[in-house]
Tab-separated table of C-alpha atoms in Angstrom:
chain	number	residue	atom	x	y	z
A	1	UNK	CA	11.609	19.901	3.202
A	2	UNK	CA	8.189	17.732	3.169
A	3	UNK	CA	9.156	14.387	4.580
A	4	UNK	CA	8.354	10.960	3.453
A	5	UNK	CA	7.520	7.648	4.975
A	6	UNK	CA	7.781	4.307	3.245
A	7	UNK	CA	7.833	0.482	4.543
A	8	UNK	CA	11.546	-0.423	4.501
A	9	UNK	CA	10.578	-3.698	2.519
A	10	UNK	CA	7.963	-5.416	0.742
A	11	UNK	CA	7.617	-8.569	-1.390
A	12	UNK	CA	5.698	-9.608	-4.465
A	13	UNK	CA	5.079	-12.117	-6.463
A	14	UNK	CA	6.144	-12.636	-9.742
A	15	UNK	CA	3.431	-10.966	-12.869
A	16	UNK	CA	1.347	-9.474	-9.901
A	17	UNK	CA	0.951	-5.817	-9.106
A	18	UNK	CA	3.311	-4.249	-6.627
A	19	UNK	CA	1.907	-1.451	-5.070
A	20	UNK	CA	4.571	0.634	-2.725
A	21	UNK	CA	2.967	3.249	-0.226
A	22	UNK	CA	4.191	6.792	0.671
A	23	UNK	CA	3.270	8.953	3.227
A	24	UNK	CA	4.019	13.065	2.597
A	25	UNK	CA	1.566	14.308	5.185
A	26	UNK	CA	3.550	17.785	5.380
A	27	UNK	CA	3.607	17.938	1.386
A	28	UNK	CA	2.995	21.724	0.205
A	29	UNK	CA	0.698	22.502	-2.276
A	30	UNK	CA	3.111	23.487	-5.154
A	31	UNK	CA	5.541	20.464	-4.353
A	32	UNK	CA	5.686	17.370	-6.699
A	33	UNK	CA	6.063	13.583	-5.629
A	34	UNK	CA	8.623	11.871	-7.666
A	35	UNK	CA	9.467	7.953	-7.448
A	36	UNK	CA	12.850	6.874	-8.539
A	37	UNK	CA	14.571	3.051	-8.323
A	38	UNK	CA	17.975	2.259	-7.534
A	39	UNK	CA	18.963	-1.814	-9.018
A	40	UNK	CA	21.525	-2.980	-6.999
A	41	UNK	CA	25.084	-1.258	-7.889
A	42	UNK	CA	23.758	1.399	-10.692
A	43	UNK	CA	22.122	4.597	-9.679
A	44	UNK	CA	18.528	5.430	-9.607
A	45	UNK	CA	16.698	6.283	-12.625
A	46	UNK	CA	13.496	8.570	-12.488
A	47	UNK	CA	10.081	6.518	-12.727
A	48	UNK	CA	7.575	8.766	-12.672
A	49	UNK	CA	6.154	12.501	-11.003
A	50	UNK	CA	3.079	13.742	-10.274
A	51	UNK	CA	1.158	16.516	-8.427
A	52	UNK	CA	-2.237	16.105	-7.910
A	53	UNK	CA	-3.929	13.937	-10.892
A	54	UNK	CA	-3.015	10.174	-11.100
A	55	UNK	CA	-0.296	9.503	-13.536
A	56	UNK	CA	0.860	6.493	-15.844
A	57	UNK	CA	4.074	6.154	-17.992
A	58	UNK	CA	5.406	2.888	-19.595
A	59	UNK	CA	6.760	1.969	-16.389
A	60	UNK	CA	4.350	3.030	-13.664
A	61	UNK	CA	1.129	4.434	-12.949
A	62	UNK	CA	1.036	7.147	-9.460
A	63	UNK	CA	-1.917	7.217	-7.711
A	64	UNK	CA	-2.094	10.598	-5.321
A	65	UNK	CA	-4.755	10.818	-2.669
A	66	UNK	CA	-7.242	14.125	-3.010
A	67	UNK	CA	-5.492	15.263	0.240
A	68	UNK	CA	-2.064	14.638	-0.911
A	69	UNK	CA	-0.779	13.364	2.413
A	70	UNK	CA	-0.065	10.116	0.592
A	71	UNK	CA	0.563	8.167	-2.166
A	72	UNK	CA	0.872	4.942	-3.963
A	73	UNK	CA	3.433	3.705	-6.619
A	74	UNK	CA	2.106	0.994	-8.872
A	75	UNK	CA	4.134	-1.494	-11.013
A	76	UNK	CA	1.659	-3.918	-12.606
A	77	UNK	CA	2.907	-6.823	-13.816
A	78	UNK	CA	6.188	-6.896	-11.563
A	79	UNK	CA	9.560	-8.798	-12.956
A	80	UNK	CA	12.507	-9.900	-11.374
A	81	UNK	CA	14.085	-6.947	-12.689
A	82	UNK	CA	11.816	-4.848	-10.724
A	83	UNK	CA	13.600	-5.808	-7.607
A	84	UNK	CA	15.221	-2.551	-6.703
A	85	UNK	CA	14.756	0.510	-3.910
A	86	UNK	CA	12.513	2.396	-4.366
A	87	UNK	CA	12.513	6.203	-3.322
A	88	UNK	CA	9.682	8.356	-2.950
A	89	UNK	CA	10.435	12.106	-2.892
A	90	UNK	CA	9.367	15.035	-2.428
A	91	UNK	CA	10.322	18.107	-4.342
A	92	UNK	CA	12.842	20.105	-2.447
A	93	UNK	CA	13.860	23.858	-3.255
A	94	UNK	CA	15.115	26.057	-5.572
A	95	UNK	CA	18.052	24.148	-6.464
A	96	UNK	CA	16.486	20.904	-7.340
A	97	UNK	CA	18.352	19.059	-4.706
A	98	UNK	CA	17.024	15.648	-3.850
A	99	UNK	CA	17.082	14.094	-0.775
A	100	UNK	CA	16.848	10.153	-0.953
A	101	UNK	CA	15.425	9.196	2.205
A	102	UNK	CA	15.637	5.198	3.006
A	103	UNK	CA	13.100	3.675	0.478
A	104	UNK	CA	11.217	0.332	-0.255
A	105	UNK	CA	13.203	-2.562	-0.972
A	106	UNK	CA	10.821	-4.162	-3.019
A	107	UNK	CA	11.567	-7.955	-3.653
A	108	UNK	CA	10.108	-9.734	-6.506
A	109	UNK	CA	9.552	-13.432	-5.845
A	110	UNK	CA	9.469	-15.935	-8.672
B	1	UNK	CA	20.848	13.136	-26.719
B	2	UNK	CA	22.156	13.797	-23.938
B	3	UNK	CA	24.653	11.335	-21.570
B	4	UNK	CA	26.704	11.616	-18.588
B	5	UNK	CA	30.117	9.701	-17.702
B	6	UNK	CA	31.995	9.333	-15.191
B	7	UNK	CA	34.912	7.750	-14.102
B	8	UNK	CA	36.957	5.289	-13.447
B	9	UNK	CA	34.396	2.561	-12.867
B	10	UNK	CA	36.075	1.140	-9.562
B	11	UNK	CA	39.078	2.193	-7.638
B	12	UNK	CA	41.152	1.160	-4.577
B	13	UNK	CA	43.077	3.672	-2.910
B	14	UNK	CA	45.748	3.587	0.098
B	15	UNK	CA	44.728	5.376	2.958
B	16	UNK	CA	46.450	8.843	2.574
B	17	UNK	CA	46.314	9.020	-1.073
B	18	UNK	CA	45.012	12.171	-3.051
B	19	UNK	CA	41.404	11.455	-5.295
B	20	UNK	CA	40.301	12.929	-8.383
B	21	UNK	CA	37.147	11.601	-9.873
B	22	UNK	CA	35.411	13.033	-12.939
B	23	UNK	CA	32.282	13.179	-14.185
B	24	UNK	CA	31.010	14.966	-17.781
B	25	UNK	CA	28.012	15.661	-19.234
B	26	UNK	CA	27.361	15.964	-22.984
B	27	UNK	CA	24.270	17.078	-25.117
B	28	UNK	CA	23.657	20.127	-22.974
B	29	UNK	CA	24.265	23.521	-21.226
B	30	UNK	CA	24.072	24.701	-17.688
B	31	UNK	CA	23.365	21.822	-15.977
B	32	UNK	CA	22.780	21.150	-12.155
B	33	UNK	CA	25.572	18.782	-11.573
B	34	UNK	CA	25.241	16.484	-8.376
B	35	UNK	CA	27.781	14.347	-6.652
B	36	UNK	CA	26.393	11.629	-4.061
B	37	UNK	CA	27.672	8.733	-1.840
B	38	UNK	CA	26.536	5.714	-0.774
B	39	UNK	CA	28.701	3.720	1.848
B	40	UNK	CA	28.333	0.100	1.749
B	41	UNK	CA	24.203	-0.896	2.946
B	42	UNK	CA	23.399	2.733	3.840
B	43	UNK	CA	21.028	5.168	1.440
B	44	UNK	CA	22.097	7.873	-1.184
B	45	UNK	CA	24.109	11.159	0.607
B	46	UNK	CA	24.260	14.263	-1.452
B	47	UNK	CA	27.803	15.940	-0.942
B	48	UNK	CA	27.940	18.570	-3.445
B	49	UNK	CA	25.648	20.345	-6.266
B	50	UNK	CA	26.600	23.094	-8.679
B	51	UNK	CA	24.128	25.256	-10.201
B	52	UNK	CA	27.255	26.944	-12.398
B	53	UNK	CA	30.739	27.308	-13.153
B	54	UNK	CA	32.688	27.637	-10.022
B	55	UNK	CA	29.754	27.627	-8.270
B	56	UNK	CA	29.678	24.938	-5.257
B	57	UNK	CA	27.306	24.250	-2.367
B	58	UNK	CA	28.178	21.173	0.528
B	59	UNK	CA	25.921	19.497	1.964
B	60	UNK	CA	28.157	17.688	4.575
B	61	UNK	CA	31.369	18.929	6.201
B	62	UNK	CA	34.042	16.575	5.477
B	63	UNK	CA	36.799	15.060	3.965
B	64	UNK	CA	36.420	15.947	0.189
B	65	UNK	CA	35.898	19.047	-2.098
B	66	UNK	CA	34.247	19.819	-5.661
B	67	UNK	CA	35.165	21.562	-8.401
B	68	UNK	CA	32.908	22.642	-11.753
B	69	UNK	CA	36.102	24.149	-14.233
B	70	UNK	CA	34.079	23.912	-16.862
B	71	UNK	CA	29.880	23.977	-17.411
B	72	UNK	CA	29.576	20.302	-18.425
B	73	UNK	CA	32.529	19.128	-15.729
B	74	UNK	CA	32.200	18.127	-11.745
B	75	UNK	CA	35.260	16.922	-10.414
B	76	UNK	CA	35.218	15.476	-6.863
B	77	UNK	CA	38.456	15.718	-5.079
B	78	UNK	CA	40.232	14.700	-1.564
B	79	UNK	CA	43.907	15.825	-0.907
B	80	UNK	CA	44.333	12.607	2.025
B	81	UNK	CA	41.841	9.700	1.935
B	82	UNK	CA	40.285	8.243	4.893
B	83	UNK	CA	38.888	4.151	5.217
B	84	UNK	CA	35.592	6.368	6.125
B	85	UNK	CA	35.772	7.939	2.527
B	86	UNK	CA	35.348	4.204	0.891
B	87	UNK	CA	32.072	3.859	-0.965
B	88	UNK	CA	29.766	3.913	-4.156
B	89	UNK	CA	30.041	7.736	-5.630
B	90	UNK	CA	27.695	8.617	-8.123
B	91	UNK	CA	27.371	11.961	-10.678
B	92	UNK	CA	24.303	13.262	-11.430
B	93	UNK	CA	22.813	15.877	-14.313
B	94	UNK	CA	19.908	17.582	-14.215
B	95	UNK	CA	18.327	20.876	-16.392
B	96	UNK	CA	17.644	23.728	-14.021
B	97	UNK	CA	13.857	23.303	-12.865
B	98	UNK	CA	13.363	19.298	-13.744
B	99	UNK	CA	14.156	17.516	-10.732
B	100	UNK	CA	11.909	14.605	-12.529
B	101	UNK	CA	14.989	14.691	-14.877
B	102	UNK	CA	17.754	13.739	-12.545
B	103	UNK	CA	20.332	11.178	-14.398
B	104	UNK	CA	22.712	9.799	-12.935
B	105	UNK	CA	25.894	8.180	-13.921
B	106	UNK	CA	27.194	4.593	-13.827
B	107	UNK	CA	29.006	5.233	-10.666
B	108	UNK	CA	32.961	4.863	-8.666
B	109	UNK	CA	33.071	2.596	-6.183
B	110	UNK	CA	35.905	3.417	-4.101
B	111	UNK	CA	37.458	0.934	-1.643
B	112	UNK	CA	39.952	2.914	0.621
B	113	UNK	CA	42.550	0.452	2.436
């Protein structure tokens, strides 16, 4: 599987952008970088995917680099129900196991 | 639409006590079915997925087992609980192919003492 690496923690303020880092450096060139959040005590819920193009959604916009060896997860008007981990993952195999490494925990400050 | 439950919400078993916790997904067929752990300030731990009926892969040797009776069922199971087996154990769904589409359930957590 492709490792990731992400800052155990970060902290933003309140109504500004968060912007959590990945690294994938060994990513393969069919696999997919997915983000998912866990909220304290409920499971994680998907955010968003992407492969190579940038990507928004209603909750997030992915930004890849052209080498894929990293990317960047951006929330843009954080809330205090943003504060969660957040997992960045790289597609596994032919199962569709994921593999939840550590994460971000991202703390929103008011 | 489709949903997933899974239950009971929390639990508190004796050490030595058997475990049956169930998890069921409605709305569709075939799923990938997923159960993981997560013991108290450590990250998520898959145990088992199912890509069938009756078909079961670990991912960790240990003290529990899974079971997939029926397509839309996961049952995880332990005959003797262990204060090692306390934690937060969370079902998950996903269509064959969609890993994007992972969802999970609400969640046990399971205090062993």
């Amino acid at each position: 599987d492709a490792k990731t690496t992400q800052p155990p923690s970060m902290d933003c303020a309140e109504g500004r952008a968060a912007n959590l880092p990945c690294n994938h450096s060994t990513i393969s060139g069919n696999e997919y970088v997915y983000w998912y959040r866990q909220i304290h005590s409920q499971g994680p819920q998907y955010i968003i995917h992407g492969l190579k193009n940038n990507e928004t959604n209603e909750m997030a916009s992915l930004i890849i680099t052209e080498d894929r060896k990293s990317s960047t997860l951006i929330l843009p008007h954080a809330t205090l129900r943003d504060t969660a981990v957040y997992y960045c993952i790289v597609r596994v195999d032919r199962d569709d196991k994921i593999i939840f490494g550590k994460g971000t925990r991202l703390h929103i400050l008011p | 639409s489709q949903t997933i439950h899974q239950w009971p919400a929390t639990l508190v078993q004796p050490v030595g006590s058997p475990l049956s916790l169930e998890c069921t997904v409605e709305g569709t067929s075939n799923p990938n079915l997923y159960w993981y752990r997560q013991a108290a300030g450590r990250g998520l731990q898959l145990l088992f997925y199912s890509v069938g009926i009756g078909q079961i892969s670990s991912e960790v040797p240990q003290n529990l087992s899974a079971s997939r009776p029926q397509d839309r069922q996961f049952i995880l199971s332990s005959k003797k609980l262990l204060l090692s087996d306390s934690g937060f154990y969370l079902c998950a769904w996903a269509r064959q192919g969609n890993v994007y589409g992972y969802t999970f359930g609400s969640g046990t957590r399971l205090t062993v003492v």
